[in-house]
XYZ file of C-alpha atoms in Angstrom:
192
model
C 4.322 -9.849 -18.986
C 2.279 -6.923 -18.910
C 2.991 -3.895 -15.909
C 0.984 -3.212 -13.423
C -1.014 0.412 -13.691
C 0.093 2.398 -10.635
C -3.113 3.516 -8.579
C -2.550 7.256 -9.839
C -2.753 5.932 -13.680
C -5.880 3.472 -12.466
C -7.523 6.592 -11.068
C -6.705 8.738 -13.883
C -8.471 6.246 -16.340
C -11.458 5.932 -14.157
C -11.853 9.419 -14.077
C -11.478 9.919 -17.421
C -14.331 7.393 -18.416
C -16.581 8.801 -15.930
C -16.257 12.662 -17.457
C -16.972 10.658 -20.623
C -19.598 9.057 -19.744
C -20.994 12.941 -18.048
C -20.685 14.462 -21.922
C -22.145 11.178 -23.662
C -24.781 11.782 -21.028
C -25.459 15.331 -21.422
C -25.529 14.938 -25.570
C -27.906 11.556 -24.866
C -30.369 13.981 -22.929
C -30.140 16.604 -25.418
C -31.086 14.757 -28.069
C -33.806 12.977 -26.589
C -35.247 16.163 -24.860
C -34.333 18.007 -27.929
C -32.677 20.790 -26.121
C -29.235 21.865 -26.142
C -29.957 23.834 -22.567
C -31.371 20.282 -21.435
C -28.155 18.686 -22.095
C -25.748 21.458 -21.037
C -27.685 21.020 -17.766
C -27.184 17.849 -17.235
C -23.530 18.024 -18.003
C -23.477 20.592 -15.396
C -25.317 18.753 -13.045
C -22.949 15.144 -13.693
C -19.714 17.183 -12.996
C -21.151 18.799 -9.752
C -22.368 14.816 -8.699
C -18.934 13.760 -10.147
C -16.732 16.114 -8.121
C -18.752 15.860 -4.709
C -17.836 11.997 -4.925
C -14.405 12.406 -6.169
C -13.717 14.552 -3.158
C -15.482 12.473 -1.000
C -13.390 9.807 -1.351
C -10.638 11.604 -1.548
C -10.934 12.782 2.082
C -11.785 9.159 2.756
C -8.548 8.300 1.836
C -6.633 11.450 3.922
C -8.530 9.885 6.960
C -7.526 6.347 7.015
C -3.782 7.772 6.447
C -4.507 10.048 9.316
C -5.704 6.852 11.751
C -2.651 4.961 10.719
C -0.060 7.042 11.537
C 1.995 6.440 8.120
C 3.401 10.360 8.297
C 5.578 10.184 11.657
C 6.553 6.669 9.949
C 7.631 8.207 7.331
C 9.498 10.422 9.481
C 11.090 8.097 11.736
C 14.807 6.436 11.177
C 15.235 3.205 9.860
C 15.899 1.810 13.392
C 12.879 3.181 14.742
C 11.059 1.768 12.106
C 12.096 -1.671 12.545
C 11.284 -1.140 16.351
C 7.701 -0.220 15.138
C 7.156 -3.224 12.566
C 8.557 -5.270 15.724
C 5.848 -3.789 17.744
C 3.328 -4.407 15.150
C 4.038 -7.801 14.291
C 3.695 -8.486 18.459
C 0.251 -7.104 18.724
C -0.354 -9.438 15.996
C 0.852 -12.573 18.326
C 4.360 -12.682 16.403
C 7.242 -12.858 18.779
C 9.314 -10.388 16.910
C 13.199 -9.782 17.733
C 15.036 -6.961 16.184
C 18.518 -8.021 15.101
C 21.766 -6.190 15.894
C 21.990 -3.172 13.383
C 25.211 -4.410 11.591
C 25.658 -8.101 10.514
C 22.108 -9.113 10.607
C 22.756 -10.979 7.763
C 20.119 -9.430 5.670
C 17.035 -9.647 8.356
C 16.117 -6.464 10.437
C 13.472 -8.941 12.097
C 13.007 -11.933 12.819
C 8.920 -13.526 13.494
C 8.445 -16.163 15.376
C 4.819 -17.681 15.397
C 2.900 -21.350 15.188
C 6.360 -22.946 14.619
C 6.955 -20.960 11.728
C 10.088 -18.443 11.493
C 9.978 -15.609 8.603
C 12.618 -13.131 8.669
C 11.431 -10.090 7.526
C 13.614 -7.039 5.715
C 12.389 -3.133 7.060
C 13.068 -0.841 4.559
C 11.522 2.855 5.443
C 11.780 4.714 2.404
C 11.005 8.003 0.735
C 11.599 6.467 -2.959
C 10.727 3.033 -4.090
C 12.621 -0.115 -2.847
C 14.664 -2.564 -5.087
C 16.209 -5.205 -6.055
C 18.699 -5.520 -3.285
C 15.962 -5.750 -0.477
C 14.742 -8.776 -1.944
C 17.597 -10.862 -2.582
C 19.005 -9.791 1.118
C 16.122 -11.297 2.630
C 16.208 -14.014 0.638
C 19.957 -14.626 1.446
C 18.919 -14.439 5.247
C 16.303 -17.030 4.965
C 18.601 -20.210 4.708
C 21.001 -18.349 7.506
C 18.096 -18.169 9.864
C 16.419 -21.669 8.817
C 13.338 -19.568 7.986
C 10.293 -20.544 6.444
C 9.549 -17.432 4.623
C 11.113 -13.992 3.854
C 8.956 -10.443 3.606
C 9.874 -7.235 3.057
C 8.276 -4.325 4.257
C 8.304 -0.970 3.671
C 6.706 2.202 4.170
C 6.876 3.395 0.328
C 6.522 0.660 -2.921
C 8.677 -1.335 -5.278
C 10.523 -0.912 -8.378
C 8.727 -3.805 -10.641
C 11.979 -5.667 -10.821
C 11.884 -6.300 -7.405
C 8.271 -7.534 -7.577
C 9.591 -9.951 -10.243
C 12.215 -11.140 -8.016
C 9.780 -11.636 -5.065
C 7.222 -13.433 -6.856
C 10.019 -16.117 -8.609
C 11.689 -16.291 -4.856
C 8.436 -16.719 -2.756
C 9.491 -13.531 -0.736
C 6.566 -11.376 -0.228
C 6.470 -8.298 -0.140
C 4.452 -5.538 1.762
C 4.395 -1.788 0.237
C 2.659 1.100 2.039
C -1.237 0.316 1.368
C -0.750 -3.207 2.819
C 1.088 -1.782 5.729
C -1.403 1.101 6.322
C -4.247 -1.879 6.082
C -2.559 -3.899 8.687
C -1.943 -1.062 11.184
C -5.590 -0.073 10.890
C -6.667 -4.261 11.427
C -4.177 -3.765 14.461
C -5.915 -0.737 16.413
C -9.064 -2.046 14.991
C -8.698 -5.207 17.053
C -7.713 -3.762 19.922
C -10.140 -0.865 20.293
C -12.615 -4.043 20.369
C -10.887 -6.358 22.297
């Protein structure tokens, strides 16, 4: 099974093609204008175009971190942070309990909503989550007669985790899904 490029290596790539396609540009408009100075112009002129996107959407991106909040998350305990997701998953019509801190059986939540129950593992991280996440919330989904298991975290997982998730049916939410969702949440309720 092949791995999954991480967004840095995706973005790498990308902009590695583009400042190839900027020189196969410039040396495609020097020979057809049949001046060197042509093409070194345009070469010029496709990295100046190049970097005013790239750092366009790169301060895209610092925004929409900004509006969700994800730095004091990333500062905040792990209790706090299952307080938040249990906040979270509320404004999203869940009724969400918090479960006791020691013996929850491997759920830090559990979601109540259209007579389904999903127990859901909070895992606020500075390095990537593993294994053990998984199979604890997969553990707690027979003790709490769930329906479904999720883990969620504020940082991303190890690929054997994903691996176990995907063969368990636990699914698993890494920081750009939870950044997404807390944007969808103020989203909905600046409008309504």
């Amino acid at each position: 099974m092949a791995r999954r490029k991480s967004k840095k290596k995706q973005q790498q790539e990308s902009a590695n093609a583009i400042g190839g396609l900027i020189i196969f540009g410039g040396i495609g408009f020097s020979y057809f204008a049949k001046s060197i100075a042509v093409g070194v112009v345009a070469v010029i002129l496709g990295i100046i175009v190049f970097a005013l996107i790239s750092y366009s959407i790169n301060q895209a991106r610092i925004n929409k971190l900004r509006r969700s909040g994800i730095a004091e998350i990333d500062k905040m305990t792990g209790d706090q942070f299952e307080h938040y997701l249990g906040q979270l998953f509320h404004l999203q019509g869940y009724n969400a309990k918090v479960t006791q801190s020691q013996g929850d059986y491997g759920a830090d939540l559990v979601l109540n909503k259209d007579g389904k129950r999903i127990v859901v593992q909070a895992k606020r991280y500075s390095k990537n989550v593993g294994l053990k996440a998984v199979q604890e919330v997969y553990g707690a989904i027979a003790h709490y007669k769930a329906s479904a298991g999720w883990v969620v975290t504020n940082s991303r997982y190890t690929p054997q985790a994903r691996t176990l998730a995907r063969s368990n049916n636990v699914r698993l939410v890494d920081r750009e899904e939870l950044v997404e969702m807390i944007l969808r949440v103020k989203e909905s309720k600046k409008i309504g």
